[in-house]
Short mmCIF file of C-alpha atoms in Angstrom, two decimals:
data_model
loop_
_atom_site.label_atom_id
_atom_site.label_comp_id
_atom_site.label_asym_id
_atom_site.label_seq_id
_atom_site.Cartn_x
_atom_site.Cartn_y
_atom_site.Cartn_z
CA MET Q 15 144.21 112.21 100.41
CA THR Q 16 142.46 108.98 99.49
CA THR Q 17 139.26 108.78 97.45
CA GLU Q 18 137.40 105.47 97.36
CA ILE Q 19 135.04 105.34 94.41
CA LEU Q 20 132.36 102.80 93.57
CA ILE Q 21 130.87 102.90 90.08
CA ALA Q 22 127.84 100.67 89.64
CA GLY Q 23 125.27 99.99 86.96
CA PHE Q 24 124.00 97.46 84.41
CA GLY Q 25 126.47 95.33 82.49
CA GLY Q 26 126.94 97.22 79.21
CA GLN Q 27 126.77 100.73 80.64
CA GLY Q 28 130.54 101.03 80.56
CA VAL Q 29 130.97 100.93 84.30
CA LEU Q 30 134.31 99.08 84.14
CA PHE Q 31 135.46 101.31 81.28
CA ALA Q 32 134.69 104.48 83.23
CA GLY Q 33 136.65 103.07 86.18
CA LYS Q 34 139.56 102.18 83.93
CA PHE Q 35 139.63 105.72 82.58
CA LEU Q 36 139.87 107.10 86.12
CA ALA Q 37 142.60 104.58 86.94
CA TYR Q 38 144.68 105.59 83.92
CA LYS Q 39 144.09 109.27 84.67
CA GLY Q 40 145.43 108.59 88.17
CA LEU Q 41 148.40 106.67 86.77
CA LEU Q 42 149.32 109.58 84.50
CA GLU Q 43 149.12 111.90 87.51
CA ASN Q 44 151.52 109.62 89.42
CA ARG Q 45 148.88 108.75 92.01
CA HIS Q 46 148.68 105.48 93.90
CA LEU Q 47 145.62 103.59 92.77
CA SER Q 48 143.77 100.33 92.39
CA TRP Q 49 140.98 99.18 90.09
CA LEU Q 50 138.94 96.13 91.00
CA PRO Q 51 136.05 94.84 88.88
CA SER Q 52 133.19 92.71 90.03
CA TYR Q 53 133.46 89.57 87.97
CA GLY Q 54 131.20 86.62 87.57
CA PRO Q 55 127.68 85.67 86.58
CA GLU Q 56 126.27 88.96 87.85
CA MET Q 57 127.88 90.62 84.83
CA ARG Q 58 125.56 88.91 82.40
CA GLY Q 59 122.66 91.33 82.24
CA GLY Q 60 122.71 92.02 85.95
CA THR Q 61 124.64 94.63 87.85
CA ALA Q 62 128.30 95.37 87.28
CA ASN Q 63 130.47 97.48 89.49
CA CYS Q 64 134.05 98.45 89.98
CA SER Q 65 136.06 99.87 92.84
CA VAL Q 66 138.63 102.56 92.10
CA ILE Q 67 140.88 103.96 94.81
CA LEU Q 68 142.97 107.06 94.14
CA SER Q 69 145.45 108.01 96.83
CA ASP Q 70 148.56 110.00 97.62
CA ASP Q 71 149.77 107.03 99.64
CA ASN Q 72 149.94 103.26 99.17
CA VAL Q 73 146.54 101.69 98.64
CA GLY Q 74 145.57 99.20 101.37
CA SER Q 75 142.65 96.97 100.61
CA PRO Q 76 141.46 97.44 97.00
CA ILE Q 77 137.93 96.50 98.04
CA VAL Q 78 135.66 99.53 98.47
CA SER Q 79 133.08 98.65 101.11
CA LYS Q 80 132.48 102.22 102.35
CA PRO Q 81 132.78 104.48 99.30
CA ASP Q 82 133.54 108.19 99.54
CA VAL Q 83 131.94 108.44 96.14
CA LEU Q 84 129.15 106.37 94.63
CA ILE Q 85 128.35 106.76 90.94
CA ALA Q 86 124.99 105.01 90.55
CA MET Q 87 124.06 104.33 86.95
CA ASN Q 88 120.80 102.48 87.66
CA LEU Q 89 118.21 102.00 90.39
CA PRO Q 90 119.38 98.57 91.69
CA SER Q 91 122.84 100.05 92.21
CA LEU Q 92 121.51 103.02 94.16
CA ASP Q 93 119.27 100.74 96.22
CA LYS Q 94 122.16 98.40 96.97
CA PHE Q 95 124.94 100.88 97.73
CA GLU Q 96 123.28 104.08 99.03
CA LYS Q 97 123.59 102.92 102.65
CA ASP Q 98 127.30 102.13 102.29
CA VAL Q 99 128.48 105.64 101.37
CA VAL Q 100 130.41 107.29 104.21
CA PRO Q 101 128.65 110.18 105.95
CA GLY Q 102 129.76 113.34 104.18
CA GLY Q 103 130.40 111.36 100.99
CA THR Q 104 128.99 112.06 97.55
CA ILE Q 105 126.47 110.24 95.39
CA TYR Q 106 126.19 110.89 91.66
CA VAL Q 107 122.78 109.72 90.46
CA GLU Q 108 122.05 108.94 86.79
CA SER Q 109 118.71 110.74 86.85
CA THR Q 110 117.43 109.76 83.39
CA LEU Q 111 117.15 106.16 84.59
CA ILE Q 112 116.71 106.69 88.33
CA SER Q 113 113.58 108.60 89.18
CA ARG Q 114 113.79 108.43 92.94
CA LYS Q 115 115.75 110.80 95.14
CA VAL Q 116 118.49 109.81 97.54
CA ALA Q 117 116.91 109.21 100.96
CA ARG Q 118 119.93 110.10 103.08
CA ASP Q 119 120.57 113.67 104.17
CA ASP Q 120 124.16 113.22 105.36
CA VAL Q 121 125.64 112.94 101.85
CA LYS Q 122 126.09 115.35 98.98
CA VAL Q 123 124.05 114.40 95.92
CA PHE Q 124 124.31 115.36 92.25
CA TYR Q 125 121.54 114.35 89.90
CA VAL Q 126 122.83 114.11 86.35
CA PRO Q 127 120.56 113.10 83.45
CA ALA Q 128 123.59 111.50 81.84
CA THR Q 129 121.78 109.27 79.34
CA GLU Q 130 119.75 112.22 78.09
CA LEU Q 131 122.85 114.41 77.87
CA ALA Q 132 124.72 111.66 76.05
CA LYS Q 133 121.85 111.34 73.58
CA SER Q 134 121.93 115.07 72.96
CA ILE Q 135 125.50 114.85 71.69
CA GLY Q 136 124.70 111.81 69.57
CA ALA Q 137 126.42 109.30 71.83
CA PRO Q 138 123.67 107.49 73.77
CA THR Q 139 126.07 104.85 75.10
CA LEU Q 140 128.40 107.32 76.76
CA ALA Q 141 126.34 108.22 79.83
CA ASN Q 142 129.21 106.71 81.80
CA MET Q 143 131.67 109.32 80.55
CA VAL Q 144 129.18 112.14 81.10
CA MET Q 145 129.03 111.05 84.75
CA ILE Q 146 132.82 110.96 84.88
CA GLY Q 147 132.92 114.55 83.60
CA LYS Q 148 130.58 115.70 86.36
CA PHE Q 149 132.58 113.73 88.92
CA ILE Q 150 135.85 115.39 87.84
CA ARG Q 151 134.22 118.83 88.06
CA GLU Q 152 132.75 118.37 91.54
CA SER Q 153 135.45 116.24 93.20
CA GLY Q 154 138.69 117.49 91.74
CA ALA Q 155 139.94 113.93 92.45
CA VAL Q 156 141.76 113.99 89.12
CA SER Q 157 142.59 116.96 86.96
CA TYR Q 158 140.56 118.10 83.94
CA ASP Q 159 143.77 118.54 81.91
CA GLU Q 160 145.14 116.06 79.40
CA LEU Q 161 142.00 113.96 79.30
CA ASP Q 162 142.96 112.65 75.87
CA ALA Q 163 146.20 111.08 77.15
CA ALA Q 164 144.22 108.93 79.60
CA LEU Q 165 141.51 108.22 77.02
CA LYS Q 166 144.12 106.92 74.57
CA LYS Q 167 145.08 104.31 77.17
CA VAL Q 168 141.55 102.94 77.45
CA VAL Q 169 140.19 103.41 73.94
CA SER Q 170 141.95 100.78 71.85
CA ALA Q 171 143.79 101.92 68.70
CA ARG Q 172 141.16 100.05 66.68
CA HIS Q 173 138.52 102.45 68.00
CA ALA Q 174 140.63 105.62 67.82
CA ASP Q 175 137.73 107.29 65.98
CA LEU Q 176 135.79 107.21 69.26
CA LEU Q 177 138.32 109.35 71.17
CA GLU Q 178 136.69 112.60 70.12
CA ILE Q 179 133.16 111.64 71.17
CA ASN Q 180 134.38 110.30 74.54
CA LEU Q 181 136.10 113.60 75.15
CA LYS Q 182 132.91 115.41 74.22
CA ALA Q 183 130.91 113.29 76.65
CA ILE Q 184 133.28 114.10 79.51
CA THR Q 185 133.15 117.80 78.64
CA THR Q 186 129.36 117.70 78.51
CA GLY Q 187 129.21 116.23 82.02
CA TYR Q 188 131.84 118.64 83.26
CA GLN Q 189 129.83 121.60 82.06
CA TYR Q 190 126.46 120.34 83.30
CA MET E 4 163.56 102.64 86.53
CA SER E 5 161.15 101.51 83.88
CA GLU E 6 157.80 103.20 83.40
CA LYS E 7 154.84 102.07 85.46
CA VAL E 8 152.01 100.48 83.55
CA LEU E 9 148.52 99.51 84.58
CA MET E 10 147.87 95.78 84.39
CA LYS E 11 145.67 93.09 85.83
CA GLY E 12 147.42 90.76 88.27
CA ASN E 13 146.93 87.81 85.93
CA GLU E 14 148.51 89.70 83.03
CA ALA E 15 151.42 90.83 85.18
CA ILE E 16 152.27 87.18 85.95
CA ALA E 17 152.26 86.36 82.25
CA GLU E 18 154.45 89.29 81.20
CA ALA E 19 156.86 88.72 84.10
CA ALA E 20 157.16 85.03 83.17
CA ILE E 21 158.02 85.94 79.59
CA ARG E 22 160.60 88.45 80.82
CA ALA E 23 162.05 85.73 83.06
CA GLY E 24 162.73 83.68 79.94
CA CYS E 25 159.71 81.39 80.05
CA ARG E 26 158.83 80.42 76.48
CA HIS E 27 156.59 77.45 77.21
CA TYR E 28 153.11 77.77 78.65
CA PHE E 29 150.55 74.97 78.92
CA GLY E 30 147.14 75.52 80.40
CA TYR E 31 143.42 75.20 80.25
CA PRO E 32 141.02 78.11 80.77
CA ILE E 33 139.29 78.62 84.09
CA THR E 34 137.95 81.69 85.90
CA PRO E 35 139.48 83.70 87.58
CA GLN E 36 142.88 83.14 85.93
CA THR E 37 141.90 83.13 82.25
CA GLU E 38 143.55 86.48 81.43
CA LEU E 39 146.89 84.82 82.10
CA ALA E 40 146.33 82.16 79.46
CA ALA E 41 144.84 84.75 77.09
CA TYR E 42 147.92 86.95 77.45
CA MET E 43 150.19 83.99 76.73
CA ALA E 44 148.10 83.02 73.70
CA LYS E 45 148.60 86.49 72.28
CA ARG E 46 152.28 86.97 73.11
CA MET E 47 153.98 83.58 72.85
CA PRO E 48 153.58 83.12 69.08
CA LYS E 49 155.18 86.54 68.50
CA ILE E 50 158.35 85.67 70.45
CA ASP E 51 158.91 82.14 69.16
CA GLY E 52 157.37 80.76 72.33
CA VAL E 53 154.87 77.96 72.76
CA PHE E 54 151.34 78.53 73.98
CA LEU E 55 149.33 75.38 74.06
CA GLN E 56 145.81 74.97 75.32
CA ALA E 57 145.94 71.37 76.44
CA GLU E 58 142.98 68.99 76.35
CA SER E 59 142.92 69.02 80.16
CA GLU E 60 144.78 70.28 83.21
CA ILE E 61 146.32 66.83 83.60
CA ALA E 62 147.74 67.00 80.10
CA ALA E 63 149.03 70.54 80.71
CA ILE E 64 151.00 69.63 83.85
CA ASN E 65 152.55 66.64 82.11
CA MET E 66 153.64 68.87 79.23
CA VAL E 67 155.30 71.04 81.89
CA TYR E 68 157.01 67.88 83.18
CA GLY E 69 158.36 67.19 79.69
CA VAL E 70 159.65 70.69 78.94
CA SER E 71 161.25 71.01 82.36
CA SER E 72 163.06 67.70 81.77
CA ALA E 73 164.69 69.40 78.79
CA GLY E 74 166.01 72.14 81.10
CA LEU E 75 163.77 74.99 79.95
CA ARG E 76 161.72 77.44 82.00
CA VAL E 77 158.09 76.38 81.81
CA MET E 78 154.83 77.09 83.54
CA THR E 79 151.16 76.28 83.84
CA SER E 80 148.35 78.12 85.55
CA SER E 81 144.86 77.37 86.72
CA SER E 82 142.41 77.96 89.51
CA SER E 83 141.52 75.68 92.39
CA PRO E 84 139.58 72.80 90.73
CA GLY E 85 142.12 72.75 87.89
CA VAL E 86 145.04 72.70 90.30
CA SER E 87 143.53 69.67 92.02
CA LEU E 88 143.65 67.89 88.67
CA LYS E 89 147.33 68.74 88.33
CA GLN E 90 148.36 67.17 91.64
CA GLU E 91 149.54 63.85 90.23
CA GLY E 92 151.82 65.62 87.77
CA ILE E 93 153.10 67.99 90.44
CA SER E 94 154.07 65.01 92.63
CA TYR E 95 155.93 63.44 89.68
CA ILE E 96 157.73 66.73 88.96
CA ALA E 97 158.71 67.04 92.63
CA GLY E 98 159.81 63.38 92.66
CA SER E 99 161.92 63.96 89.56
CA ASP E 100 163.57 67.03 91.14
CA LEU E 101 162.51 69.33 88.34
CA PRO E 102 161.93 73.09 88.47
CA ALA E 103 158.60 74.45 87.22
CA LEU E 104 156.14 77.22 87.98
CA ILE E 105 152.55 76.38 88.82
CA VAL E 106 150.16 79.31 89.33
CA ASN E 107 146.98 78.91 91.34
CA VAL E 108 144.61 81.91 91.24
CA GLU E 109 142.33 80.47 93.90
CA ARG E 110 138.53 80.42 93.91
CA GLY E 111 136.10 79.10 96.46
CA GLY E 112 135.73 75.36 97.00
CA PRO E 113 135.51 72.48 97.60
CA GLY E 114 134.35 70.82 94.39
CA LEU E 115 133.57 73.23 91.60
CA GLY E 116 132.82 75.75 94.34
CA GLY E 117 132.43 79.25 92.96
CA ILE E 118 134.46 81.71 90.96
CA GLN E 119 135.02 84.35 93.63
CA PRO E 120 138.33 84.71 95.50
CA SER E 121 139.49 82.26 98.14
CA GLN E 122 142.58 81.05 100.00
CA SER E 123 141.25 77.64 100.84
CA ASP E 124 143.93 75.73 98.89
CA TYR E 125 146.53 76.61 101.54
CA PHE E 126 146.79 73.05 102.85
CA GLN E 127 147.02 71.66 99.33
CA ALA E 128 149.77 74.11 98.39
CA THR E 129 151.87 73.98 101.54
CA LYS E 130 151.48 70.41 102.79
CA GLY E 131 151.85 68.60 99.48
CA GLY E 132 148.63 68.25 97.48
CA GLY E 133 149.78 65.11 95.72
CA HIS E 134 151.15 61.85 97.10
CA GLY E 135 154.51 61.32 98.73
CA ASP E 136 156.82 63.40 100.87
CA TYR E 137 157.40 66.65 99.05
CA HIS E 138 157.11 70.39 99.25
CA LEU E 139 156.64 73.19 96.79
CA ILE E 140 158.16 76.63 97.28
CA VAL E 141 154.95 78.62 97.74
CA LEU E 142 154.88 82.39 97.18
CA THR E 143 151.85 84.55 97.98
CA PRO E 144 151.58 87.88 96.14
CA ALA E 145 149.54 90.69 97.75
CA SER E 146 149.72 93.22 94.92
CA VAL E 147 149.98 93.35 91.15
CA GLN E 148 153.62 94.40 91.60
CA GLU E 149 154.27 91.24 93.59
CA MET E 150 152.46 89.14 90.98
CA ALA E 151 155.27 90.24 88.64
CA ASP E 152 158.20 90.22 91.10
CA LEU E 153 157.37 86.89 92.73
CA THR E 154 156.93 85.23 89.33
CA ALA E 155 160.53 86.09 88.49
CA LEU E 156 161.66 84.99 91.96
CA ALA E 157 159.72 81.73 91.71
CA PHE E 158 161.55 80.75 88.52
CA ASP E 159 164.93 81.59 90.11
CA LEU E 160 164.30 79.67 93.33
CA SER E 161 162.82 76.73 91.48
CA ASP E 162 165.86 76.46 89.20
CA LYS E 163 168.29 76.92 92.09
CA TYR E 164 166.86 74.17 94.29
CA ARG E 165 165.29 71.93 91.63
CA VAL E 166 162.00 72.21 93.48
CA PRO E 167 158.76 73.18 91.74
CA ALA E 168 157.40 76.57 92.81
CA MET E 169 153.82 77.67 93.20
CA LEU E 170 152.44 81.17 93.03
CA LEU E 171 149.41 81.04 95.34
CA ALA E 172 147.22 84.01 94.46
CA ASP E 173 143.48 84.61 94.61
CA GLY E 174 140.76 85.95 92.36
CA THR E 175 141.03 89.50 93.69
CA ILE E 176 144.75 89.95 93.09
CA GLY E 177 144.32 88.23 89.72
CA GLN E 178 141.50 90.49 88.57
CA MET E 179 142.57 93.85 89.98
CA MET E 180 144.65 96.44 88.17
CA GLU E 181 147.42 98.42 89.83
CA PRO E 182 150.44 100.30 88.52
CA VAL E 183 153.31 97.88 88.08
CA GLU E 184 156.94 98.28 87.20
CA LEU E 185 157.76 95.21 85.17
CA PRO E 186 160.96 93.33 86.01
CA ALA E 187 163.90 93.47 83.63
CA GLU E 188 164.53 90.69 81.11
CA SER E 189 166.30 87.79 82.76
CA GLY E 190 166.66 84.07 82.38
CA CYS E 191 168.01 80.94 83.95
CA THR E 192 171.40 81.57 85.58
CA VAL E 193 172.15 78.08 86.83
CA GLU E 194 173.61 75.17 84.88
CA LYS E 195 171.26 72.26 84.27
CA PRO E 196 173.63 69.37 83.61
CA TRP E 197 170.80 66.94 84.38
CA ALA E 198 168.65 68.13 81.46
CA VAL E 199 167.61 65.65 78.81
CA THR E 200 168.84 67.45 75.72
CA GLY E 201 170.53 64.76 73.64
CA THR E 202 174.00 63.37 74.32
CA LYS E 203 175.49 64.03 70.86
CA MET E 204 177.30 60.77 71.66
CA GLN E 205 179.61 62.77 73.93
CA ARG E 206 178.29 61.93 77.40
CA ARG E 207 176.27 59.36 79.24
CA HIS E 208 172.57 59.91 78.83
CA ASN E 209 170.64 61.66 81.59
CA ILE E 210 167.57 60.10 83.12
CA VAL E 211 164.64 62.08 84.52
CA ASN E 212 162.56 59.75 86.60
CA SER E 213 160.55 59.40 89.79
CA LEU E 214 160.42 55.60 89.93
CA TYR E 215 162.83 53.87 92.34
CA LEU E 216 161.93 50.26 93.01
CA VAL E 217 164.84 49.65 95.36
CA PRO E 218 163.70 50.92 98.78
CA GLU E 219 167.20 51.97 99.86
CA GLU E 220 167.54 54.08 96.74
CA LEU E 221 164.11 55.70 97.14
CA GLU E 222 164.85 56.45 100.77
CA ARG E 223 168.13 58.09 99.74
CA THR E 224 166.39 60.36 97.19
CA ASN E 225 163.83 61.43 99.81
CA ILE E 226 166.51 62.25 102.36
CA GLU E 227 168.60 64.15 99.81
CA ARG E 228 165.53 66.15 98.80
CA PHE E 229 164.76 67.04 102.40
CA GLU E 230 168.30 68.32 102.80
CA ARG E 231 167.47 70.81 100.06
CA TYR E 232 164.19 71.64 101.78
CA ALA E 233 166.20 72.40 104.93
CA GLN E 234 168.38 74.81 102.93
CA ILE E 235 165.26 76.49 101.56
CA GLU E 236 163.83 76.82 105.06
CA ALA E 237 167.11 78.34 106.24
CA ASN E 238 167.61 80.76 103.35
CA GLU E 239 164.41 81.58 101.52
CA VAL E 240 161.82 82.60 104.10
CA ARG E 241 160.25 85.90 103.11
CA TYR E 242 157.73 88.03 104.96
CA GLU E 243 156.78 91.63 105.66
CA LYS E 244 156.46 93.06 109.16
CA PHE E 245 154.17 96.02 109.70
CA MET E 246 154.08 97.80 113.09
CA THR E 247 154.96 94.63 114.98
CA GLU E 248 157.78 96.02 117.19
CA ASP E 249 155.56 97.07 120.10
CA ALA E 250 152.45 95.13 119.09
CA ASP E 251 150.08 93.61 121.66
CA VAL E 252 148.05 91.87 118.96
CA CYS E 253 149.72 90.44 115.88
CA VAL E 254 147.64 89.75 112.79
CA VAL E 255 148.97 87.10 110.41
CA ALA E 256 147.62 87.26 106.87
CA PHE E 257 148.80 86.87 103.29
CA GLY E 258 147.56 87.95 99.86
CA ILE E 259 144.31 89.91 99.73
CA ALA E 260 143.63 89.11 103.41
CA ALA E 261 146.84 90.98 104.29
CA ARG E 262 145.70 94.04 102.32
CA VAL E 263 142.45 94.13 104.27
CA SER E 264 144.29 93.44 107.54
CA LYS E 265 146.68 96.35 107.02
CA ASN E 266 143.68 98.72 106.93
CA ALA E 267 142.41 97.13 110.15
CA VAL E 268 145.82 97.45 111.87
CA ILE E 269 145.94 101.16 111.01
CA ALA E 270 142.36 101.59 112.27
CA ALA E 271 143.28 99.79 115.51
CA ARG E 272 146.32 102.01 116.01
CA ASN E 273 144.09 105.06 115.50
CA GLU E 274 141.99 103.77 118.38
CA GLY E 275 145.07 103.30 120.57
CA ILE E 276 145.32 99.54 120.20
CA LYS E 277 148.84 98.33 119.51
CA ALA E 278 148.24 96.05 116.55
CA GLY E 279 150.75 94.78 114.03
CA LEU E 280 150.84 92.53 110.99
CA ILE E 281 153.12 89.74 109.84
CA ARG E 282 152.51 89.04 106.18
CA PRO E 283 154.06 85.78 105.00
CA ILE E 284 155.32 86.17 101.42
CA THR E 285 156.46 82.55 101.42
CA VAL E 286 153.94 80.24 103.08
CA TRP E 287 156.28 77.33 102.47
CA PRO E 288 158.78 77.89 103.92
CA PHE E 289 156.58 79.50 106.60
CA PRO E 290 158.07 82.44 108.57
CA LYS E 291 158.18 80.46 111.82
CA LYS E 292 160.92 82.54 113.43
CA ALA E 293 159.11 85.82 112.87
CA ILE E 294 156.01 84.39 114.55
CA ALA E 295 158.06 82.93 117.42
CA GLU E 296 159.81 86.28 117.87
CA ALA E 297 156.47 88.15 118.01
CA ALA E 298 155.11 85.56 120.46
CA LYS E 299 157.57 86.85 123.03
CA HIS E 300 155.69 90.12 123.43
CA VAL E 301 152.18 89.87 121.97
CA LYS E 302 149.03 88.91 123.86
CA GLY E 303 147.88 86.82 120.95
CA PHE E 304 147.64 86.32 117.21
CA VAL E 305 144.75 86.73 114.79
CA SER E 306 144.98 84.59 111.66
CA VAL E 307 143.01 86.28 108.88
CA GLU E 308 142.20 83.93 106.04
CA LEU E 309 139.78 83.28 103.20
CA SER E 310 139.36 79.72 104.44
CA MET E 311 137.79 77.92 107.40
CA GLY E 312 141.18 78.14 109.13
CA GLN E 313 144.19 76.52 107.47
CA MET E 314 147.20 78.79 107.99
CA ILE E 315 146.13 79.14 111.63
CA GLU E 316 147.65 75.69 112.25
CA ASP E 317 151.07 76.92 111.11
CA VAL E 318 150.73 80.03 113.29
CA ARG E 319 149.94 77.82 116.31
CA LEU E 320 152.89 75.54 115.54
CA ALA E 321 155.24 78.49 115.05
CA CYS E 322 154.39 80.02 118.43
CA GLU E 323 154.22 76.52 119.95
CA CYS E 324 150.79 77.42 121.36
CA THR E 325 152.38 79.79 123.86
CA ARG E 326 149.87 82.45 122.83
CA PRO E 327 146.20 82.23 121.87
CA VAL E 328 145.53 82.31 118.12
CA SER E 329 142.09 83.32 116.90
CA LEU E 330 140.62 83.02 113.44
CA CYS E 331 139.00 85.81 111.45
CA SER E 332 137.73 84.40 108.19
CA ARG E 333 135.14 84.48 105.46
CA VAL E 334 134.78 81.77 102.85
CA GLY E 335 133.02 80.87 99.63
CA GLY E 336 134.22 83.97 97.82
CA MET E 337 133.48 86.38 100.67
CA ILE E 338 136.27 88.58 101.99
CA PRO E 339 136.50 89.82 105.59
CA SER E 340 136.02 93.58 105.86
CA PRO E 341 138.55 95.74 107.73
CA ASP E 342 135.83 96.18 110.41
CA GLU E 343 135.56 92.42 110.92
CA VAL E 344 139.34 92.17 111.30
CA LEU E 345 139.33 95.15 113.68
CA GLU E 346 136.67 93.41 115.78
CA SER E 347 138.89 90.31 116.05
CA ILE E 348 141.89 92.47 117.00
CA LYS E 349 139.82 94.14 119.75
CA LYS E 350 138.63 90.78 121.08
CA MET E 351 142.19 89.47 121.25
CA ASN E 352 143.39 92.70 122.82
CA GLY E 353 140.73 92.61 125.53
CA GLY E 354 140.63 88.86 125.99
CA LEU E 355 143.63 88.58 128.28
CA LYS E 356 142.89 91.56 130.49
#
């Protein structure tokens, strides 16, 4: 099975970080994978996105142009990428920041007030990881076990104190 | 087998170079290759290596010239506009028969262009971007694993033939992360009796030079060099064939374009079109024989490139224009989608009916 994921939002929302976490989770599960960031001027205050592909087989093109999964962290991202999701795909909508509904009826949609949920656990910047938790729950694309092993790969040793709260954010999303 | 780690393509080049015994890096920052220089800046001081951010790309390539003259493994890296600046030095290094590794993580051009991925430096890399008759050994990685493996190979080939090598990558392969198994520690395995290392008053001094004012002598050096190029063309061509055996349409693509093309070939096969892919891993020497072999049974070729059509000329030459060759390309930092490649495959497949 191959899952092509596009995570998109504002620069600063931890879009690349969330993608990196999924990539490392895949690595630890011996999956084939790729992680490709958008890079360039659009990262300064504009939109940032990253493509993650998890597969049981070799990954072809690392560019996700027709995502199976879109995680939209802000309205411009939903506006830009909603049409690209494959029919039957899934869209995760950050519903604290995005007030509109998904227009398409051929995709599965989960509305997650991730920013609000993140605030409620005292970690307002971790909406990204809340979304990841919900994504793991609904997709089963990676396992819910040994989250800390993957987190340790992305949270630098200098910020080891943030491991616990990241884990809590994922759990919060998973349970939502 | 060593453990797989997740790395960016640019970082994989740097780590592989260090493992290949490179302890001298000279460069100047430029997107999208900066992670390479950053990695070297962090690691080199810890392993008694030299990282030096030169005052310009021109200075950096001439520092490479100097270190290589002393017989040591050395490299520089940049992206398209910076590699243009290095061309004079590259010509001198080639003219002095020195090994070196030059990395080009290409971005769109010409001029300052943009910072998004491109393959439009193909002519510059394969036809000699500087003055004079010379070639580089040009390797084109299509994955983070190949960024590492081909770096090690580039040093080996460059040492063996005394010909500078270039790793011709693009912004996508440089920026993406994939699991990579890093190559084992290695180093130079050939003798370098020509190196300028001090005579200790025990031998005649060596001279590293590209200036020959006597025409007969300069002609001789050129001919001798081309004899080595002929050996490289005979022995060092590398490519990957994918579903070409019974192919009616053969796609030719390298680097990121080959990754996209592979998806398109699979999609074409799913629709009953016999498509295949030849992926050059060396673009100089170019896999001419593989193309000529495929020309015997395909209807035509599709050259997929992130340029206005540069490699297509080599594909046409290799099949001696016995088959039509079409171009599928995007430029300026755009990348063709698998659908666009599929469309070109279909056109070529139907075109001769």
